[in-house]
GROMACS .gro file of C-alpha atoms in nm:
model
  267
    1MET     CA    1   4.137  -1.385  -3.082
    2ARG     CA    2   3.810  -1.301  -3.253
    3LYS     CA    3   3.685  -1.659  -3.209
    4ILE     CA    4   3.778  -1.657  -2.839
    5TYR     CA    5   3.609  -1.318  -2.793
    6TYR     CA    6   3.298  -1.443  -2.972
    7LEU     CA    7   3.287  -1.754  -2.754
    8VAL     CA    8   3.316  -1.548  -2.435
    9PHE     CA    9   3.047  -1.313  -2.563
   10VAL     CA   10   2.812  -1.607  -2.631
   11ILE     CA   11   2.878  -1.751  -2.283
   12MET     CA   12   2.806  -1.411  -2.126
   13LEU     CA   13   2.487  -1.384  -2.326
   14GLY     CA   14   2.388  -1.731  -2.205
   15CYS     CA   15   2.453  -1.632  -1.844
   16ILE     CA   16   2.247  -1.316  -1.883
   17SER     CA   17   1.969  -1.522  -2.038
   18CYS     CA   18   1.986  -1.775  -1.753
   19GLU     CA   19   1.978  -1.495  -1.496
   20TRP     CA   20   1.676  -1.340  -1.669
   21GLN     CA   21   1.502  -1.681  -1.670
   22PHE     CA   22   1.579  -1.731  -1.302
   23LYS     CA   23   1.433  -1.389  -1.225
   24MET     CA   24   1.126  -1.469  -1.429
   25SER     CA   25   1.080  -1.799  -1.246
   26ASP     CA   26   1.121  -1.616  -0.915
   27LYS     CA   27   0.835  -1.390  -1.020
   28VAL     CA   28   0.620  -1.697  -1.085
   29ASP     CA   29   0.709  -1.839  -0.743
   30GLU     CA   30   0.601  -1.512  -0.583
   31THR     CA   31   0.252  -1.523  -0.728
   32VAL     CA   32  -0.020  -1.581  -0.470
   33ALA     CA   33  -0.353  -1.727  -0.582
   34VAL     CA   34  -0.644  -1.822  -0.357
   35ASP     CA   35  -0.726  -2.194  -0.360
   36ARG     CA   36  -1.104  -2.217  -0.405
   37TYR     CA   37  -1.173  -2.473  -0.134
   38ASP     CA   38  -1.502  -2.289  -0.080
   39ARG     CA   39  -1.630  -2.415  -0.416
   40ILE     CA   40  -1.574  -2.780  -0.326
   41GLN     CA   41  -1.725  -2.712   0.015
   42THR     CA   42  -2.030  -2.550  -0.147
   43LEU     CA   43  -2.081  -2.841  -0.386
   44TYR     CA   44  -2.092  -3.088  -0.099
   45LEU     CA   45  -2.306  -2.872   0.128
   46THR     CA   46  -2.569  -2.793  -0.136
   47THR     CA   47  -2.591  -3.127  -0.318
   48GLY     CA   48  -2.436  -3.385  -0.084
   49ASP     CA   49  -2.208  -3.484  -0.374
   50PHE     CA   50  -1.986  -3.768  -0.247
   51SER     CA   51  -1.705  -3.692  -0.493
   52ALA     CA   52  -1.688  -3.338  -0.352
   53LEU     CA   53  -1.656  -3.482  -0.001
   54GLN     CA   54  -1.376  -3.711  -0.121
   55GLN     CA   55  -1.198  -3.414  -0.273
   56MET     CA   56  -1.230  -3.218   0.051
   57ASN     CA   57  -1.071  -3.503   0.243
   58THR     CA   58  -0.798  -3.600  -0.005
   59VAL     CA   59  -0.700  -3.278  -0.183
   60PHE     CA   60  -0.770  -3.040   0.107
   61PRO     CA   61  -0.726  -3.246   0.427
   62MET     CA   62  -0.566  -2.965   0.630
   63GLN     CA   63  -0.833  -2.714   0.527
   64THR     CA   64  -1.111  -2.959   0.612
   65ARG     CA   65  -0.965  -3.039   0.953
   66THR     CA   66  -0.919  -2.669   1.032
   67LEU     CA   67  -1.275  -2.586   0.926
   68ILE     CA   68  -1.439  -2.868   1.121
   69GLU     CA   69  -1.226  -2.858   1.434
   70ASP     CA   70  -1.102  -2.499   1.469
   71VAL     CA   71  -1.362  -2.283   1.293
   72LEU     CA   72  -1.693  -2.464   1.343
   73HIS     CA   73  -1.598  -2.670   1.653
   74ILE     CA   74  -1.843  -2.946   1.560
   75GLY     CA   75  -1.619  -3.246   1.635
   76LYS     CA   76  -1.307  -3.426   1.519
   77VAL     CA   77  -1.244  -3.484   1.152
   78ASN     CA   78  -1.198  -3.859   1.212
   79ASP     CA   79  -1.528  -3.903   1.398
   80PRO     CA   80  -1.735  -4.173   1.220
   81GLU     CA   81  -2.039  -3.945   1.192
   82ILE     CA   82  -1.858  -3.618   1.120
   83ASN     CA   83  -1.959  -3.599   0.753
   84LYS     CA   84  -2.329  -3.618   0.842
   85THR     CA   85  -2.278  -3.368   1.125
   86PHE     CA   86  -2.097  -3.132   0.889
   87LEU     CA   87  -2.373  -3.157   0.627
   88ARG     CA   88  -2.653  -3.109   0.882
   89PHE     CA   89  -2.479  -2.810   1.036
   90TYR     CA   90  -2.495  -2.617   0.710
   91GLN     CA   91  -2.862  -2.694   0.645
   92ASP     CA   92  -2.939  -2.398   0.871
   93THR     CA   93  -3.127  -2.134   0.668
   94THR     CA   94  -2.880  -1.857   0.761
   95LEU     CA   95  -2.580  -2.062   0.652
   96GLN     CA   96  -2.749  -2.153   0.323
   97VAL     CA   97  -2.794  -1.779   0.258
   98LEU     CA   98  -2.426  -1.725   0.333
   99ILE     CA   99  -2.324  -2.003   0.095
  100ALA     CA  100  -2.530  -1.860  -0.190
  101GLU     CA  101  -2.411  -1.505  -0.131
  102THR     CA  102  -2.043  -1.592  -0.110
  103GLN     CA  103  -2.055  -1.783  -0.436
  104GLN     CA  104  -2.228  -1.492  -0.607
  105GLN     CA  105  -2.002  -1.216  -0.473
  106TYR     CA  106  -1.683  -1.418  -0.510
  107ALA     CA  107  -1.742  -1.586  -0.843
  108SER     CA  108  -1.406  -1.431  -0.931
  109MET     CA  109  -1.121  -1.347  -0.694
  110GLU     CA  110  -0.867  -1.224  -0.948
  111ASP     CA  111  -0.852  -0.882  -0.783
  112ILE     CA  112  -0.775  -1.050  -0.450
  113ASN     CA  113  -0.502  -1.262  -0.613
  114ASP     CA  114  -0.340  -0.952  -0.762
  115GLN     CA  115  -0.346  -0.767  -0.430
  116LEU     CA  116  -0.208  -1.066  -0.240
  117THR     CA  117   0.074  -1.107  -0.491
  118HIS     CA  118   0.167  -0.738  -0.469
  119ALA     CA  119   0.154  -0.734  -0.089
  120PHE     CA  120   0.354  -1.050  -0.032
  121ARG     CA  121   0.616  -0.954  -0.286
  122TYR     CA  122   0.668  -0.641  -0.075
  123LEU     CA  123   0.700  -0.850   0.241
  124ARG     CA  124   0.942  -1.092   0.072
  125LYS     CA  125   1.159  -0.799  -0.028
  126HIS     CA  126   1.163  -0.636   0.316
  127ILE     CA  127   1.154  -0.930   0.559
  128PRO     CA  128   1.439  -1.185   0.542
  129ASN     CA  129   1.346  -1.548   0.475
  130LEU     CA  130   0.972  -1.482   0.469
  131ASP     CA  131   0.783  -1.773   0.315
  132MET     CA  132   0.503  -1.709   0.071
  133PRO     CA  133   0.188  -1.852   0.232
  134GLU     CA  134  -0.071  -2.080   0.081
  135VAL     CA  135  -0.404  -1.896   0.077
  136TYR     CA  136  -0.747  -2.056   0.049
  137ALA     CA  137  -1.110  -1.950   0.077
  138GLN     CA  138  -1.375  -2.120   0.286
  139ILE     CA  139  -1.723  -2.056   0.426
  140GLY     CA  140  -1.748  -2.047   0.803
  141SER     CA  141  -2.039  -1.954   1.027
  142LEU     CA  142  -1.975  -1.583   1.099
  143ASP     CA  143  -1.723  -1.672   1.369
  144GLN     CA  144  -1.382  -1.580   1.229
  145SER     CA  145  -1.245  -1.372   0.942
  146VAL     CA  146  -0.897  -1.508   0.876
  147ILE     CA  147  -0.731  -1.827   1.004
  148VAL     CA  148  -0.350  -1.844   1.005
  149GLY     CA  149  -0.135  -2.149   1.076
  150ASN     CA  150   0.129  -2.378   0.925
  151ASN     CA  151   0.218  -2.118   0.661
  152THR     CA  152  -0.142  -2.107   0.538
  153ILE     CA  153  -0.406  -1.835   0.542
  154GLY     CA  154  -0.774  -1.928   0.536
  155ILE     CA  155  -1.018  -1.656   0.432
  156CYS     CA  156  -1.372  -1.695   0.567
  157LEU     CA  157  -1.569  -1.534   0.285
  158ASP     CA  158  -1.886  -1.520   0.495
  159LYS     CA  159  -1.728  -1.234   0.694
  160TYR     CA  160  -1.663  -1.018   0.388
  161LEU     CA  161  -2.003  -0.970   0.222
  162GLY     CA  162  -2.018  -0.592   0.267
  163LYS     CA  163  -2.132  -0.367   0.550
  164ASP     CA  164  -2.484  -0.341   0.406
  165PHE     CA  165  -2.541  -0.716   0.375
  166PRO     CA  166  -2.885  -0.752   0.544
  167LEU     CA  167  -2.787  -1.049   0.759
  168TYR     CA  168  -2.508  -0.852   0.926
  169ARG     CA  169  -2.757  -0.584   1.028
  170LYS     CA  170  -2.974  -0.817   1.235
  171PRO     CA  171  -2.966  -0.718   1.605
  172GLU     CA  172  -2.885  -1.071   1.723
  173TYR     CA  173  -2.538  -1.049   1.569
  174GLY     CA  174  -2.458  -0.724   1.746
  175TYR     CA  175  -2.201  -0.595   1.499
  176SER     CA  176  -2.093  -0.237   1.562
  177GLU     CA  177  -2.063   0.015   1.278
  178GLU     CA  178  -1.685  -0.005   1.312
  179GLN     CA  179  -1.695  -0.384   1.272
  180LEU     CA  180  -1.933  -0.360   0.975
  181GLN     CA  181  -1.697  -0.125   0.793
  182MET     CA  182  -1.429  -0.395   0.810
  183MET     CA  183  -1.658  -0.671   0.678
  184ASP     CA  184  -1.595  -0.577   0.319
  185ARG     CA  185  -1.407  -0.721   0.023
  186MET     CA  186  -1.150  -0.440   0.038
  187TYR     CA  187  -1.029  -0.560   0.381
  188ILE     CA  188  -0.959  -0.921   0.284
  189VAL     CA  189  -0.598  -0.868   0.180
  190PRO     CA  190  -0.510  -0.620   0.459
  191ASP     CA  191  -0.648  -0.872   0.712
  192CYS     CA  192  -0.450  -1.157   0.552
  193VAL     CA  193  -0.128  -0.956   0.565
  194GLY     CA  194  -0.191  -0.828   0.917
  195PHE     CA  195  -0.276  -1.165   1.072
  196TYR     CA  196   0.013  -1.332   0.889
  197LEU     CA  197   0.253  -1.073   1.029
  198LEU     CA  198   0.111  -1.125   1.377
  199SER     CA  199   0.183  -1.497   1.343
  200LEU     CA  200   0.546  -1.418   1.258
  201TYR     CA  201   0.586  -1.138   1.511
  202PRO     CA  202   0.358  -1.230   1.805
  203MET     CA  203   0.248  -0.952   2.033
  204PRO     CA  204   0.420  -0.960   2.374
  205PHE     CA  205   0.171  -1.077   2.635
  206ASP     CA  206   0.363  -1.037   2.960
  207SER     CA  207   0.176  -0.867   3.242
  208GLY     CA  208   0.387  -0.552   3.219
  209VAL     CA  209   0.262  -0.457   2.873
  210THR     CA  210   0.010  -0.172   2.887
  211GLN     CA  211  -0.286  -0.114   2.657
  212GLN     CA  212  -0.101   0.183   2.507
  213GLU     CA  213   0.192  -0.044   2.420
  214ARG     CA  214  -0.040  -0.302   2.265
  215ASP     CA  215  -0.193  -0.026   2.053
  216ILE     CA  216   0.154   0.085   1.942
  217TYR     CA  217   0.234  -0.275   1.850
  218ILE     CA  218  -0.079  -0.305   1.634
  219GLY     CA  219   0.006   0.034   1.485
  220LYS     CA  220   0.341  -0.107   1.369
  221ILE     CA  221   0.168  -0.404   1.205
  222GLN     CA  222  -0.087  -0.179   1.037
  223TRP     CA  223   0.186   0.055   0.910
  224VAL     CA  224   0.354  -0.240   0.738
  225VAL     CA  225   0.016  -0.347   0.595
  226ASN     CA  226  -0.026   0.003   0.450
  227GLU     CA  227   0.318  -0.016   0.291
  228ALA     CA  228   0.254  -0.364   0.151
  229MET     CA  229  -0.081  -0.254   0.006
  230GLY     CA  230   0.065   0.066  -0.138
  231LYS     CA  231  -0.212   0.274   0.020
  232LYS     CA  232  -0.325   0.397   0.359
  233VAL     CA  233  -0.576   0.130   0.460
  234PHE     CA  234  -0.533   0.208   0.831
  235ALA     CA  235  -0.494   0.563   0.961
  236THR     CA  236  -0.455   0.596   1.339
  237LYS     CA  237  -0.227   0.785   1.570
  238TYR     CA  238  -0.039   0.459   1.621
  239THR     CA  239   0.032   0.407   1.251
  240ASP     CA  240   0.150   0.771   1.255
  241MET     CA  241   0.388   0.680   1.540
  242ALA     CA  242   0.534   0.397   1.333
  243ASP     CA  243   0.564   0.628   1.034
  244ARG     CA  244   0.754   0.891   1.236
  245TYR     CA  245   0.982   0.620   1.375
  246MET     CA  246   1.074   0.498   1.027
  247LYS     CA  247   1.136   0.855   0.908
  248ARG     CA  248   1.364   0.921   1.205
  249ASN     CA  249   1.545   0.590   1.152
  250LYS     CA  250   1.594   0.585   0.778
  251ASN     CA  251   1.819   0.278   0.788
  252ALA     CA  252   1.572   0.072   0.992
  253THR     CA  253   1.423  -0.228   0.812
  254VAL     CA  254   1.067  -0.353   0.835
  255ASP     CA  255   1.196  -0.653   1.027
  256GLN     CA  256   1.369  -0.425   1.279
  257LEU     CA  257   1.055  -0.215   1.317
  258LEU     CA  258   0.844  -0.520   1.398
  259ARG     CA  259   1.102  -0.662   1.638
  260ASN     CA  260   1.149  -0.340   1.829
  261ASN     CA  261   0.943  -0.368   2.146
  262ASN     CA  262   1.110  -0.073   2.318
  263PHE     CA  263   0.787   0.122   2.296
  264SER     CA  264   0.941   0.446   2.421
  265ASP     CA  265   1.112   0.471   2.080
  266PHE     CA  266   0.772   0.542   1.925
  267ASN     CA  267   0.662   0.836   2.137
   0.00000   0.00000   0.00000
């Protein structure tokens, strides 16, 4: 009997060990790290390095297509002259300043990786079947902040150089003080989470939706962002509405909150 008991005990230990290993591997799978596409982009745009261009087209084809066609709008990625057009576009003095500044401010993005991992682990826990996105950094032309599509998130670093970055303050860009406050490193992860959630839970756009209801909808998204970040990044009367709703409905899930478009429930 002792031998049988010992054998069972060893098997149980093995199962516990396997379970622990599976959990550890799950943790690894839930780690989010920013792909530094911006570094390859910078190498090509500052030196014309052909190997960097090859890497952009072979290792990061989706990112390159998105940047050229959807962010910069300078042509199609398969145009015969697109590489020259792309290179010329960034010879603009302003864009060269942006390239240099992004590489200086974002020499390391470990803090961003840690925040992304924490936030998306929260979302994975609270939203069924949520896929962990692939996240990459790029340098745009002050047009967009975050690009979401095909389970990827592209961060345009040129829009997060800090509210006091001199270029942002030039009158021709017309940024308001409210916009400038958001153009900071601390808003990168909240923006990534918020836009990713909006891609999963699109805002209703039928003609009957009022501005108040749209604000409530954004308030729900921002409340979830706050929870995922573990701090109150956004504080509005609409995030307060979402907070009161969740306190009244203690069994409601994050998924149910985001799917609930009966806006009278939030008054």
